[in-house]
PDB file of C-alpha atoms in Angstrom:
ATOM      1  CA  MET A   1      10.379 -90.605 -28.189  1.00 64.00           C
ATOM      2  CA  ALA A   2       8.673 -93.663 -26.929  1.00 66.00           C
ATOM      3  CA  THR A   3      12.385 -94.647 -25.507  1.00 83.00           C
ATOM      4  CA  TRP A   4      14.846 -92.273 -24.106  1.00 93.00           C
ATOM      5  CA  PRO A   5      18.570 -93.767 -23.401  1.00 95.00           C
ATOM      6  CA  ASP A   6      19.535 -94.950 -20.378  1.00 95.00           C
ATOM      7  CA  HIS A   7      22.250 -91.788 -20.418  1.00 96.00           C
ATOM      8  CA  VAL A   8      19.180 -89.898 -21.179  1.00 97.00           C
ATOM      9  CA  THR A   9      17.249 -90.718 -18.033  1.00 96.00           C
ATOM     10  CA  ASP A  10      20.232 -91.230 -15.313  1.00 97.00           C
ATOM     11  CA  ILE A  11      20.939 -87.388 -16.583  1.00 98.00           C
ATOM     12  CA  LEU A  12      17.614 -86.217 -16.335  1.00 97.00           C
ATOM     13  CA  GLY A  13      17.136 -87.520 -13.314  1.00 96.00           C
ATOM     14  CA  ASN A  14      20.354 -86.796 -11.568  1.00 96.00           C
ATOM     15  CA  ASP A  15      21.955 -83.364 -12.959  1.00 97.00           C
ATOM     16  CA  ARG A  16      21.731 -81.139  -9.797  1.00 96.00           C
ATOM     17  CA  CYS A  17      21.645 -77.785 -11.815  1.00 97.00           C
ATOM     18  CA  VAL A  18      20.565 -76.899 -15.402  1.00 98.00           C
ATOM     19  CA  ALA A  19      19.989 -73.668 -17.486  1.00 98.00           C
ATOM     20  CA  LEU A  20      16.413 -73.029 -18.288  1.00 98.00           C
ATOM     21  CA  ALA A  21      16.299 -71.637 -21.619  1.00 98.00           C
ATOM     22  CA  TYR A  22      13.543 -68.694 -22.462  1.00 98.00           C
ATOM     23  CA  ARG A  23      12.813 -66.546 -25.817  1.00 97.00           C
ATOM     24  CA  THR A  24      12.981 -62.477 -25.227  1.00 95.00           C
ATOM     25  CA  PRO A  25      10.858 -60.839 -26.812  1.00 93.00           C
ATOM     26  CA  ALA A  26      13.122 -59.787 -29.884  1.00 92.00           C
ATOM     27  CA  ALA A  27      13.720 -63.403 -30.236  1.00 94.00           C
ATOM     28  CA  GLY A  28      16.670 -64.130 -28.303  1.00 96.00           C
ATOM     29  CA  VAL A  29      17.531 -66.316 -25.330  1.00 97.00           C
ATOM     30  CA  ALA A  30      17.524 -65.477 -22.107  1.00 97.00           C
ATOM     31  CA  MET A  31      18.970 -68.619 -19.428  1.00 97.00           C
ATOM     32  CA  THR A  32      19.480 -68.303 -15.797  1.00 96.00           C
ATOM     33  CA  PRO A  33      20.077 -71.714 -13.044  1.00 96.00           C
ATOM     34  CA  VAL A  34      17.714 -73.348 -11.860  1.00 96.00           C
ATOM     35  CA  VAL A  35      16.995 -77.002  -9.931  1.00 96.00           C
ATOM     36  CA  THR A  36      14.772 -80.029 -11.341  1.00 95.00           C
ATOM     37  CA  LEU A  37      15.051 -82.426  -8.885  1.00 95.00           C
ATOM     38  CA  GLY A  38      15.159 -84.546 -11.107  1.00 95.00           C
ATOM     39  CA  ALA A  39      11.589 -84.574 -12.025  1.00 95.00           C
ATOM     40  CA  PHE A  40      10.928 -85.768 -15.521  1.00 95.00           C
ATOM     41  CA  ASP A  41       8.475 -88.252 -17.177  1.00 94.00           C
ATOM     42  CA  ALA A  42       9.745 -90.589 -19.654  1.00 92.00           C
ATOM     43  CA  GLU A  43       6.282 -92.071 -20.778  1.00 91.00           C
ATOM     44  CA  ALA A  44       4.787 -88.382 -21.091  1.00 93.00           C
ATOM     45  CA  ALA A  45       7.696 -87.220 -22.461  1.00 95.00           C
ATOM     46  CA  THR A  46       7.982 -84.443 -19.966  1.00 96.00           C
ATOM     47  CA  VAL A  47      10.506 -82.698 -17.570  1.00 97.00           C
ATOM     48  CA  THR A  48       9.687 -80.187 -14.969  1.00 96.00           C
ATOM     49  CA  THR A  49      11.501 -77.801 -12.828  1.00 96.00           C
ATOM     50  CA  THR A  50      10.639 -75.123 -10.059  1.00 94.00           C
ATOM     51  CA  THR A  51      11.025 -71.892  -9.259  1.00 95.00           C
ATOM     52  CA  SER A  52       8.280 -69.318  -7.210  1.00 96.00           C
ATOM     53  CA  PHE A  53       6.038 -66.388  -7.917  1.00 97.00           C
ATOM     54  CA  GLY A  54       8.246 -64.057  -6.838  1.00 96.00           C
ATOM     55  CA  ALA A  55      11.026 -64.589  -9.970  1.00 96.00           C
ATOM     56  CA  TRP A  56       7.983 -63.389 -11.450  1.00 96.00           C
ATOM     57  CA  ARG A  57       9.861 -61.982 -15.224  1.00 94.00           C
ATOM     58  CA  LYS A  58      10.922 -65.561 -16.022  1.00 95.00           C
ATOM     59  CA  LEU A  59       7.271 -66.855 -15.944  1.00 97.00           C
ATOM     60  CA  VAL A  60       5.722 -64.033 -17.825  1.00 96.00           C
ATOM     61  CA  ARG A  61       8.262 -64.712 -20.559  1.00 96.00           C
ATOM     62  CA  LEU A  62       7.085 -67.981 -20.173  1.00 97.00           C
ATOM     63  CA  GLN A  63       3.620 -66.714 -20.286  1.00 96.00           C
ATOM     64  CA  ALA A  64       3.956 -64.505 -23.223  1.00 95.00           C
ATOM     65  CA  ASP A  65       6.068 -67.371 -25.359  1.00 97.00           C
ATOM     66  CA  ALA A  66       5.765 -70.635 -23.975  1.00 98.00           C
ATOM     67  CA  ARG A  67       8.645 -72.125 -26.652  1.00 98.00           C
ATOM     68  CA  ALA A  68      11.639 -72.861 -23.814  1.00 98.00           C
ATOM     69  CA  ALA A  69      14.375 -75.550 -23.309  1.00 98.00           C
ATOM     70  CA  LEU A  70      16.071 -77.012 -20.282  1.00 98.00           C
ATOM     71  CA  VAL A  71      19.688 -77.266 -20.577  1.00 98.00           C
ATOM     72  CA  TYR A  72      21.525 -80.222 -18.600  1.00 98.00           C
ATOM     73  CA  HIS A  73      24.735 -79.763 -18.882  1.00 98.00           C
ATOM     74  CA  THR A  74      26.522 -80.265 -15.434  1.00 97.00           C
ATOM     75  CA  ARG A  75      27.385 -83.545 -13.812  1.00 96.00           C
ATOM     76  CA  HIS A  76      28.631 -80.706 -10.358  1.00 96.00           C
ATOM     77  CA  LEU A  77      27.911 -82.848  -7.575  1.00 95.00           C
ATOM     78  CA  SER A  78      25.519 -85.524  -9.741  1.00 95.00           C
ATOM     79  CA  ASP A  79      25.749 -89.178  -8.791  1.00 93.00           C
ATOM     80  CA  VAL A  80      26.363 -90.068 -12.662  1.00 95.00           C
ATOM     81  CA  ASP A  81      29.198 -89.107 -14.758  1.00 94.00           C
ATOM     82  CA  HIS A  82      27.897 -89.055 -18.688  1.00 96.00           C
ATOM     83  CA  PRO A  83      30.036 -86.375 -20.655  1.00 97.00           C
ATOM     84  CA  HIS A  84      26.302 -85.371 -23.116  1.00 97.00           C
ATOM     85  CA  LEU A  85      24.810 -82.046 -23.119  1.00 98.00           C
ATOM     86  CA  VAL A  86      21.272 -82.934 -23.178  1.00 98.00           C
ATOM     87  CA  VAL A  87      18.727 -80.142 -24.124  1.00 98.00           C
ATOM     88  CA  ALA A  88      15.056 -80.645 -23.709  1.00 98.00           C
ATOM     89  CA  GLN A  89      13.557 -78.305 -25.984  1.00 98.00           C
ATOM     90  CA  GLY A  90       9.602 -77.770 -25.975  1.00 98.00           C
ATOM     91  CA  ARG A  91       6.725 -75.636 -24.865  1.00 98.00           C
ATOM     92  CA  ALA A  92       6.557 -74.059 -20.859  1.00 98.00           C
ATOM     93  CA  SER A  93       3.474 -73.943 -18.520  1.00 97.00           C
ATOM     94  CA  PHE A  94       2.770 -73.171 -14.757  1.00 97.00           C
ATOM     95  CA  PRO A  95      -0.001 -73.599 -12.460  1.00 96.00           C
ATOM     96  CA  ASP A  96      -1.871 -70.461 -10.921  1.00 96.00           C
ATOM     97  CA  GLU A  97      -1.761 -71.468  -7.580  1.00 94.00           C
ATOM     98  CA  PRO A  98       1.452 -73.167  -5.470  1.00 94.00           C
ATOM     99  CA  GLY A  99      -0.370 -75.619  -3.970  1.00 85.00           C
ATOM    100  CA  GLY A 100      -0.584 -79.392  -4.549  1.00 82.00           C
ATOM    101  CA  TRP A 101       1.856 -80.533  -5.849  1.00 86.00           C
ATOM    102  CA  MET A 102       4.748 -81.469  -3.562  1.00 84.00           C
ATOM    103  CA  THR A 103       4.823 -84.866  -3.592  1.00 86.00           C
ATOM    104  CA  PRO A 104       6.393 -87.192  -0.925  1.00 86.00           C
ATOM    105  CA  GLU A 105       8.543 -88.422  -3.543  1.00 87.00           C
ATOM    106  CA  LEU A 106       9.706 -84.709  -4.522  1.00 88.00           C
ATOM    107  CA  GLU A 107       9.812 -83.632  -0.825  1.00 87.00           C
ATOM    108  CA  ALA A 108      12.880 -86.583  -0.567  1.00 87.00           C
ATOM    109  CA  ARG A 109      14.297 -85.107  -3.573  1.00 90.00           C
ATOM    110  CA  HIS A 110      14.274 -81.582  -2.503  1.00 90.00           C
ATOM    111  CA  ASP A 111      16.245 -82.271   0.888  1.00 88.00           C
ATOM    112  CA  GLU A 112      18.443 -84.538  -1.603  1.00 90.00           C
ATOM    113  CA  PHE A 113      19.172 -81.653  -4.309  1.00 93.00           C
ATOM    114  CA  MET A 114      18.750 -78.167  -2.045  1.00 92.00           C
ATOM    115  CA  HIS A 115      18.721 -76.858   1.059  1.00 89.00           C
ATOM    116  CA  PRO A 116      16.759 -78.525   3.513  1.00 89.00           C
ATOM    117  CA  ARG A 117      13.917 -76.054   4.686  1.00 89.00           C
ATOM    118  CA  ARG A 118      14.367 -75.587   8.613  1.00 91.00           C
ATOM    119  CA  ARG A 119      11.483 -73.852  10.457  1.00 93.00           C
ATOM    120  CA  GLY A 120      10.827 -71.408  13.139  1.00 94.00           C
ATOM    121  CA  ARG A 121       8.973 -67.950  13.580  1.00 94.00           C
ATOM    122  CA  PHE A 122      12.295 -66.052  12.156  1.00 94.00           C
ATOM    123  CA  ARG A 123      13.055 -68.711   9.738  1.00 94.00           C
ATOM    124  CA  ASP A 124       9.266 -69.854   8.333  1.00 95.00           C
ATOM    125  CA  TRP A 125       8.669 -65.258   7.840  1.00 96.00           C
ATOM    126  CA  ILE A 126      11.806 -65.343   5.646  1.00 95.00           C
ATOM    127  CA  GLY A 127      11.106 -68.510   3.420  1.00 95.00           C
ATOM    128  CA  HIS A 128       7.585 -67.979   3.169  1.00 96.00           C
ATOM    129  CA  GLU A 129       7.369 -66.751  -0.513  1.00 96.00           C
ATOM    130  CA  TYR A 130      10.467 -68.958  -1.880  1.00 95.00           C
ATOM    131  CA  TYR A 131       8.913 -72.185  -0.695  1.00 94.00           C
ATOM    132  CA  ASP A 132       5.142 -71.321   0.041  1.00 94.00           C
ATOM    133  CA  PHE A 133       4.685 -69.644  -3.281  1.00 96.00           C
ATOM    134  CA  ARG A 134       6.420 -71.918  -6.051  1.00 94.00           C
ATOM    135  CA  VAL A 135       5.330 -73.694  -8.191  1.00 95.00           C
ATOM    136  CA  PRO A 136       6.598 -76.447 -10.723  1.00 96.00           C
ATOM    137  CA  VAL A 137       7.150 -75.033 -14.901  1.00 97.00           C
ATOM    138  CA  THR A 138       6.751 -78.796 -16.490  1.00 97.00           C
ATOM    139  CA  ILE A 139       8.456 -78.158 -20.462  1.00 98.00           C
ATOM    140  CA  ALA A 140       6.032 -80.948 -22.736  1.00 98.00           C
ATOM    141  CA  VAL A 141       9.106 -82.051 -24.996  1.00 97.00           C
ATOM    142  CA  ASP A 142       8.955 -82.182 -28.686  1.00 97.00           C
ATOM    143  CA  ARG A 143      12.972 -82.724 -29.048  1.00 97.00           C
ATOM    144  CA  VAL A 144      15.841 -83.755 -27.246  1.00 97.00           C
ATOM    145  CA  VAL A 145      19.028 -82.952 -28.403  1.00 97.00           C
ATOM    146  CA  VAL A 146      22.075 -84.715 -27.268  1.00 98.00           C
ATOM    147  CA  PHE A 147      26.151 -84.214 -27.748  1.00 97.00           C
ATOM    148  CA  ASP A 148      28.341 -86.420 -26.356  1.00 96.00           C
ATOM    149  CA  ARG A 149      31.147 -84.087 -27.238  1.00 94.00           C
ATOM    150  CA  ASP A 150      31.385 -79.932 -27.230  1.00 95.00           C
ATOM    151  CA  ASP A 151      33.907 -80.355 -30.163  1.00 93.00           C
ATOM    152  CA  ARG A 152      31.293 -81.998 -32.695  1.00 94.00           C
ATOM    153  CA  ALA A 153      29.766 -79.737 -34.860  1.00 95.00           C
ATOM    154  CA  GLU A 154      26.381 -82.007 -34.576  1.00 96.00           C
ATOM    155  CA  PRO A 155      24.722 -83.971 -32.290  1.00 97.00           C
ATOM    156  CA  SER A 156      25.211 -87.303 -31.544  1.00 96.00           C
ATOM    157  CA  GLU A 157      21.000 -88.070 -31.037  1.00 96.00           C
ATOM    158  CA  VAL A 158      17.770 -86.431 -31.625  1.00 96.00           C
ATOM    159  CA  LEU A 159      14.970 -87.860 -30.141  1.00 96.00           C
ATOM    160  CA  GLY A 160      11.426 -86.666 -31.114  1.00 95.00           C
ATOM    161  CA  ARG A 161      10.897 -84.400 -33.453  1.00 93.00           C
ATOM    162  CA  ASP A 162      13.586 -83.665 -36.302  1.00 95.00           C
ATOM    163  CA  LEU A 163      15.956 -81.393 -36.294  1.00 95.00           C
ATOM    164  CA  PRO A 164      15.234 -78.587 -38.375  1.00 96.00           C
ATOM    165  CA  PRO A 165      18.403 -76.989 -40.104  1.00 95.00           C
ATOM    166  CA  ARG A 166      20.420 -74.546 -38.717  1.00 95.00           C
ATOM    167  CA  PRO A 167      19.065 -70.827 -38.108  1.00 96.00           C
ATOM    168  CA  ALA A 168      19.875 -68.005 -40.644  1.00 96.00           C
ATOM    169  CA  ALA A 169      21.108 -64.751 -39.095  1.00 97.00           C
ATOM    170  CA  GLN A 170      19.327 -62.327 -37.761  1.00 97.00           C
ATOM    171  CA  GLU A 171      19.059 -58.854 -38.372  1.00 95.00           C
ATOM    172  CA  SER A 172      21.431 -56.640 -36.474  1.00 94.00           C
ATOM    173  CA  PRO A 173      19.914 -54.601 -33.255  1.00 92.00           C
ATOM    174  CA  ALA A 174      19.010 -50.817 -33.803  1.00 90.00           C
ATOM    175  CA  LYS A 175      21.129 -49.468 -31.436  1.00 92.00           C
ATOM    176  CA  GLY A 176      24.044 -51.533 -33.201  1.00 95.00           C
ATOM    177  CA  THR A 177      25.848 -54.713 -32.078  1.00 95.00           C
ATOM    178  CA  ASP A 178      28.794 -53.210 -30.825  1.00 94.00           C
ATOM    179  CA  PRO A 179      29.292 -54.281 -26.455  1.00 93.00           C
ATOM    180  CA  ARG A 180      27.532 -51.806 -24.367  1.00 93.00           C
ATOM    181  CA  VAL A 181      28.581 -53.917 -21.119  1.00 89.00           C
ATOM    182  CA  ALA A 182      32.526 -54.210 -20.615  1.00 86.00           C
ATOM    183  CA  PRO A 183      33.232 -58.305 -19.791  1.00 81.00           C
ATOM    184  CA  ARG A 184      36.324 -57.528 -18.206  1.00 81.00           C
ATOM    185  CA  LYS A 185      35.228 -55.879 -15.075  1.00 80.00           C
ATOM    186  CA  TRP A 186      33.015 -60.080 -14.597  1.00 77.00           C
ATOM    187  CA  ARG A 187      36.960 -61.357 -15.366  1.00 78.00           C
ATOM    188  CA  ALA A 188      37.190 -62.987 -11.960  1.00 79.00           C
ATOM    189  CA  ARG A 189      33.547 -63.915 -11.651  1.00 78.00           C
ATOM    190  CA  PHE A 190      34.106 -65.768 -15.238  1.00 78.00           C
ATOM    191  CA  GLU A 191      37.317 -68.021 -13.894  1.00 78.00           C
ATOM    192  CA  ARG A 192      35.404 -68.484 -10.376  1.00 80.00           C
ATOM    193  CA  ALA A 193      32.802 -70.026 -12.257  1.00 85.00           C
ATOM    194  CA  ARG A 194      32.764 -73.616 -13.442  1.00 87.00           C
ATOM    195  CA  HIS A 195      29.706 -73.654 -16.055  1.00 95.00           C
ATOM    196  CA  HIS A 196      29.431 -71.247 -19.187  1.00 96.00           C
ATOM    197  CA  LEU A 197      26.313 -71.504 -21.820  1.00 98.00           C
ATOM    198  CA  VAL A 198      25.818 -69.752 -24.759  1.00 98.00           C
ATOM    199  CA  GLY A 199      22.253 -69.966 -25.892  1.00 98.00           C
ATOM    200  CA  TYR A 200      20.318 -68.922 -29.588  1.00 98.00           C
ATOM    201  CA  THR A 201      16.455 -69.616 -31.249  1.00 98.00           C
ATOM    202  CA  ASP A 202      16.795 -72.533 -33.313  1.00 97.00           C
ATOM    203  CA  ALA A 203      14.908 -72.002 -36.814  1.00 97.00           C
ATOM    204  CA  GLU A 204      11.980 -73.254 -35.070  1.00 97.00           C
ATOM    205  CA  GLY A 205      11.877 -70.357 -32.817  1.00 97.00           C
ATOM    206  CA  TYR A 206      13.252 -72.814 -29.694  1.00 98.00           C
ATOM    207  CA  PRO A 207      16.095 -72.163 -27.487  1.00 98.00           C
ATOM    208  CA  MET A 208      19.161 -74.250 -28.119  1.00 98.00           C
ATOM    209  CA  ALA A 209      22.670 -73.734 -25.886  1.00 98.00           C
ATOM    210  CA  HIS A 210      25.641 -75.309 -26.070  1.00 98.00           C
ATOM    211  CA  ARG A 211      28.736 -75.387 -23.532  1.00 98.00           C
ATOM    212  CA  VAL A 212      31.695 -73.102 -24.629  1.00 97.00           C
ATOM    213  CA  GLN A 213      35.011 -72.247 -22.228  1.00 94.00           C
ATOM    214  CA  PRO A 214      35.140 -68.003 -22.633  1.00 93.00           C
ATOM    215  CA  ARG A 215      37.861 -66.136 -22.776  1.00 91.00           C
ATOM    216  CA  VAL A 216      37.557 -61.984 -22.563  1.00 91.00           C
ATOM    217  CA  ASP A 217      39.050 -59.830 -25.330  1.00 90.00           C
ATOM    218  CA  GLY A 218      38.813 -56.255 -24.990  1.00 87.00           C
ATOM    219  CA  ASP A 219      34.953 -55.529 -24.565  1.00 87.00           C
ATOM    220  CA  ALA A 220      34.535 -59.004 -25.758  1.00 92.00           C
ATOM    221  CA  LEU A 221      33.629 -62.894 -25.036  1.00 94.00           C
ATOM    222  CA  ARG A 222      35.484 -65.532 -27.357  1.00 95.00           C
ATOM    223  CA  PHE A 223      35.117 -69.021 -27.860  1.00 96.00           C
ATOM    224  CA  GLU A 224      35.942 -71.956 -30.358  1.00 97.00           C
ATOM    225  CA  CYS A 225      32.250 -74.535 -31.084  1.00 97.00           C
ATOM    226  CA  PRO A 226      31.700 -75.454 -34.142  1.00 96.00           C
ATOM    227  CA  ALA A 227      27.536 -76.898 -33.343  1.00 97.00           C
ATOM    228  CA  LEU A 228      27.157 -72.436 -33.270  1.00 97.00           C
ATOM    229  CA  PRO A 229      24.924 -71.267 -36.765  1.00 97.00           C
ATOM    230  CA  VAL A 230      27.649 -68.808 -38.709  1.00 97.00           C
ATOM    231  CA  GLY A 231      26.473 -65.060 -39.007  1.00 97.00           C
ATOM    232  CA  GLY A 232      24.981 -62.860 -36.338  1.00 98.00           C
ATOM    233  CA  ARG A 233      22.609 -63.287 -33.940  1.00 98.00           C
ATOM    234  CA  ARG A 234      21.226 -62.138 -31.215  1.00 98.00           C
ATOM    235  CA  ALA A 235      21.899 -64.906 -27.669  1.00 98.00           C
ATOM    236  CA  GLY A 236      22.421 -65.334 -23.982  1.00 97.00           C
ATOM    237  CA  PHE A 237      25.313 -65.861 -21.893  1.00 97.00           C
ATOM    238  CA  LEU A 238      25.035 -67.786 -18.789  1.00 96.00           C
ATOM    239  CA  SER A 239      27.914 -68.269 -16.792  1.00 95.00           C
ATOM    240  CA  HIS A 240      27.688 -69.798 -13.219  1.00 95.00           C
ATOM    241  CA  TRP A 241      28.729 -71.945 -10.263  1.00 94.00           C
ATOM    242  CA  PHE A 242      27.407 -73.299  -7.102  1.00 95.00           C
ATOM    243  CA  GLU A 243      27.910 -76.078  -4.562  1.00 94.00           C
ATOM    244  CA  ARG A 244      26.120 -79.168  -2.820  1.00 93.00           C
ATOM    245  CA  HIS A 245      22.698 -78.666  -1.717  1.00 93.00           C
ATOM    246  CA  MET A 246      23.346 -74.353  -3.839  1.00 94.00           C
ATOM    247  CA  VAL A 247      24.434 -73.869  -0.280  1.00 94.00           C
ATOM    248  CA  GLY A 248      27.470 -71.335  -2.539  1.00 93.00           C
ATOM    249  CA  GLN A 249      26.093 -70.101  -5.505  1.00 94.00           C
ATOM    250  CA  GLY A 250      26.294 -67.407  -8.116  1.00 93.00           C
ATOM    251  CA  SER A 251      25.472 -66.309 -11.989  1.00 94.00           C
ATOM    252  CA  ASP A 252      26.009 -63.825 -14.280  1.00 93.00           C
ATOM    253  CA  VAL A 253      23.133 -63.617 -17.041  1.00 94.00           C
ATOM    254  CA  PHE A 254      24.083 -61.521 -20.280  1.00 94.00           C
ATOM    255  CA  THR A 255      22.472 -60.582 -23.060  1.00 96.00           C
ATOM    256  CA  GLY A 256      23.962 -59.722 -26.402  1.00 96.00           C
ATOM    257  CA  TRP A 257      25.413 -60.253 -29.894  1.00 97.00           C
ATOM    258  CA  LEU A 258      26.997 -62.941 -31.038  1.00 98.00           C
ATOM    259  CA  GLU A 259      28.804 -63.334 -34.700  1.00 98.00           C
ATOM    260  CA  VAL A 260      30.454 -66.959 -35.576  1.00 98.00           C
ATOM    261  CA  ASP A 261      32.607 -67.992 -38.242  1.00 96.00           C
ATOM    262  CA  ASP A 262      32.371 -70.480 -40.439  1.00 93.00           C
ATOM    263  CA  THR A 263      35.023 -72.055 -38.902  1.00 93.00           C
ATOM    264  CA  GLY A 264      33.058 -72.119 -35.336  1.00 94.00           C
ATOM    265  CA  SER A 265      34.686 -69.017 -33.692  1.00 97.00           C
ATOM    266  CA  ALA A 266      33.119 -67.204 -32.125  1.00 97.00           C
ATOM    267  CA  ARG A 267      32.701 -63.459 -30.553  1.00 97.00           C
ATOM    268  CA  TYR A 268      29.691 -62.154 -28.220  1.00 96.00           C
ATOM    269  CA  ALA A 269      29.783 -58.246 -26.766  1.00 95.00           C
ATOM    270  CA  PRO A 270      27.160 -58.710 -24.249  1.00 94.00           C
ATOM    271  CA  HIS A 271      24.721 -55.690 -24.397  1.00 95.00           C
ATOM    272  CA  THR A 272      22.943 -56.221 -20.521  1.00 94.00           C
ATOM    273  CA  VAL A 273      23.630 -58.205 -17.282  1.00 92.00           C
ATOM    274  CA  GLY A 274      23.037 -59.853 -14.029  1.00 91.00           C
ATOM    275  CA  GLY A 275      24.308 -61.554 -11.472  1.00 89.00           C
ATOM    276  CA  TYR A 276      24.526 -62.305  -7.889  1.00 90.00           C
ATOM    277  CA  ALA A 277      26.811 -64.247  -5.292  1.00 90.00           C
ATOM    278  CA  VAL A 278      26.006 -66.002  -2.012  1.00 91.00           C
ATOM    279  CA  PRO A 279      28.517 -67.499   0.341  1.00 92.00           C
ATOM    280  CA  ALA A 280      28.479 -71.126   1.117  1.00 92.00           C
ATOM    281  CA  THR A 281      26.750 -70.925   4.635  1.00 94.00           C
ATOM    282  CA  ASP A 282      23.358 -71.819   5.498  1.00 93.00           C
ATOM    283  CA  LEU A 283      22.239 -68.144   6.755  1.00 93.00           C
ATOM    284  CA  ALA A 284      23.685 -66.101   3.929  1.00 94.00           C
ATOM    285  CA  PHE A 285      21.038 -69.273   1.299  1.00 94.00           C
ATOM    286  CA  GLU A 286      18.170 -68.425   3.478  1.00 94.00           C
ATOM    287  CA  LEU A 287      18.552 -65.040   3.874  1.00 95.00           C
ATOM    288  CA  GLY A 288      19.491 -64.547   0.204  1.00 94.00           C
ATOM    289  CA  SER A 289      16.818 -66.512  -1.455  1.00 94.00           C
ATOM    290  CA  GLY A 290      14.434 -65.622   1.351  1.00 95.00           C
ATOM    291  CA  LEU A 291      14.485 -61.882   0.781  1.00 96.00           C
ATOM    292  CA  THR A 292      15.344 -62.382  -2.731  1.00 95.00           C
ATOM    293  CA  MET A 293      11.487 -64.286  -3.141  1.00 96.00           C
ATOM    294  CA  LYS A 294      10.064 -61.882  -1.094  1.00 97.00           C
ATOM    295  CA  PHE A 295      10.963 -58.569  -2.579  1.00 97.00           C
ATOM    296  CA  GLY A 296      10.321 -60.446  -5.827  1.00 97.00           C
ATOM    297  CA  TYR A 297       6.708 -61.407  -4.868  1.00 97.00           C
ATOM    298  CA  ARG A 298       6.137 -57.700  -3.924  1.00 97.00           C
ATOM    299  CA  GLY A 299       6.804 -56.561  -7.114  1.00 97.00           C
ATOM    300  CA  ALA A 300       4.336 -59.596  -8.639  1.00 97.00           C
ATOM    301  CA  VAL A 301       1.597 -58.177  -6.254  1.00 97.00           C
ATOM    302  CA  LYS A 302       2.135 -54.664  -7.655  1.00 96.00           C
ATOM    303  CA  ARG A 303       2.448 -54.902 -11.088  1.00 95.00           C
ATOM    304  CA  GLY A 304      -1.190 -57.189 -10.958  1.00 96.00           C
ATOM    305  CA  LEU A 305       0.840 -60.457 -11.855  1.00 97.00           C
ATOM    306  CA  VAL A 306      -0.377 -62.190  -8.196  1.00 96.00           C
ATOM    307  CA  ARG A 307      -3.275 -61.587  -6.443  1.00 95.00           C
ATOM    308  CA  ASP A 308      -4.525 -63.634  -3.166  1.00 95.00           C
ATOM    309  CA  GLY A 309      -1.894 -65.879  -3.943  1.00 94.00           C
ATOM    310  CA  ILE A 310      -2.840 -67.227  -7.618  1.00 95.00           C
ATOM    311  CA  TRP A 311      -1.059 -65.818 -10.766  1.00 96.00           C
ATOM    312  CA  GLN A 312      -3.473 -64.129 -12.920  1.00 95.00           C
ATOM    313  CA  ARG A 313      -2.984 -64.385 -16.761  1.00 83.00           C
ATOM    314  CA  SER A 314      -4.092 -61.362 -17.151  1.00 64.00           C
ATOM    315  CA  GLY A 315      -1.629 -59.619 -15.394  1.00 48.00           C
ATOM    316  CA  SER A 316      -4.237 -57.418 -14.362  1.00 43.00           C
TER     317      SER A 316
END
């Protein structure tokens, strides 16, 4: 980990939107799109994203199990064009209070990567929870896995901790593996989305993810990916799109059951789904992000996760 190759640091510093992958209680993976502001430290071996206390669910998951990954999967709107998929695996942490981490350099990156904050009585109110209760989520990296092509079974580079063997198949869920959500209802959104990822836990319990091109087949999704481990397992699926400064974005976050044969042909049966879409206008961004975090923050306070603007580690 002493030296990260130039193409890796180019990607870490320039990808406009990445996926945060974290474990679910049943040893599956959930993924959500996040912005990193290009923040990483090769010498300290850390990568960083940011979120609001209003998005408390993923913080609760990370607090319960810190194993996580940032998945750098698209150069859309980036200043570099490397084809690689980069998965930075490690353990995530975040501070209890939001203040003091936004340096002038990160402020400048914020206005480059995201919608610049605008002031005024209404905008200060609508954006309060989104901007003012935001914390960094830093992953102390144990391993960086790099794929230079999506049709290869093995990574082109592994930095840091050795790659473990492919994970064994998992036991089937008690409620069965059949689809519980019909992906055909999301066909139009799949077609609109530019970016698709499937994620699962590796043999050490870290999230791993790969880019795929899904197709709807009845009540399931199918895709080809030789890097996927053979057998059945709990897995997450992320389908998303975004525009410049994240003004205009949408995502569908699935959890479900993944079956892969020895040729890399996969069938994904969705069990849960949550999603959103925000039109590409400044007003839609400000209202959508502001109201979502405002209601989310109130939910965190109601659950005892936040008190007086401070994260409560005990959750009480």
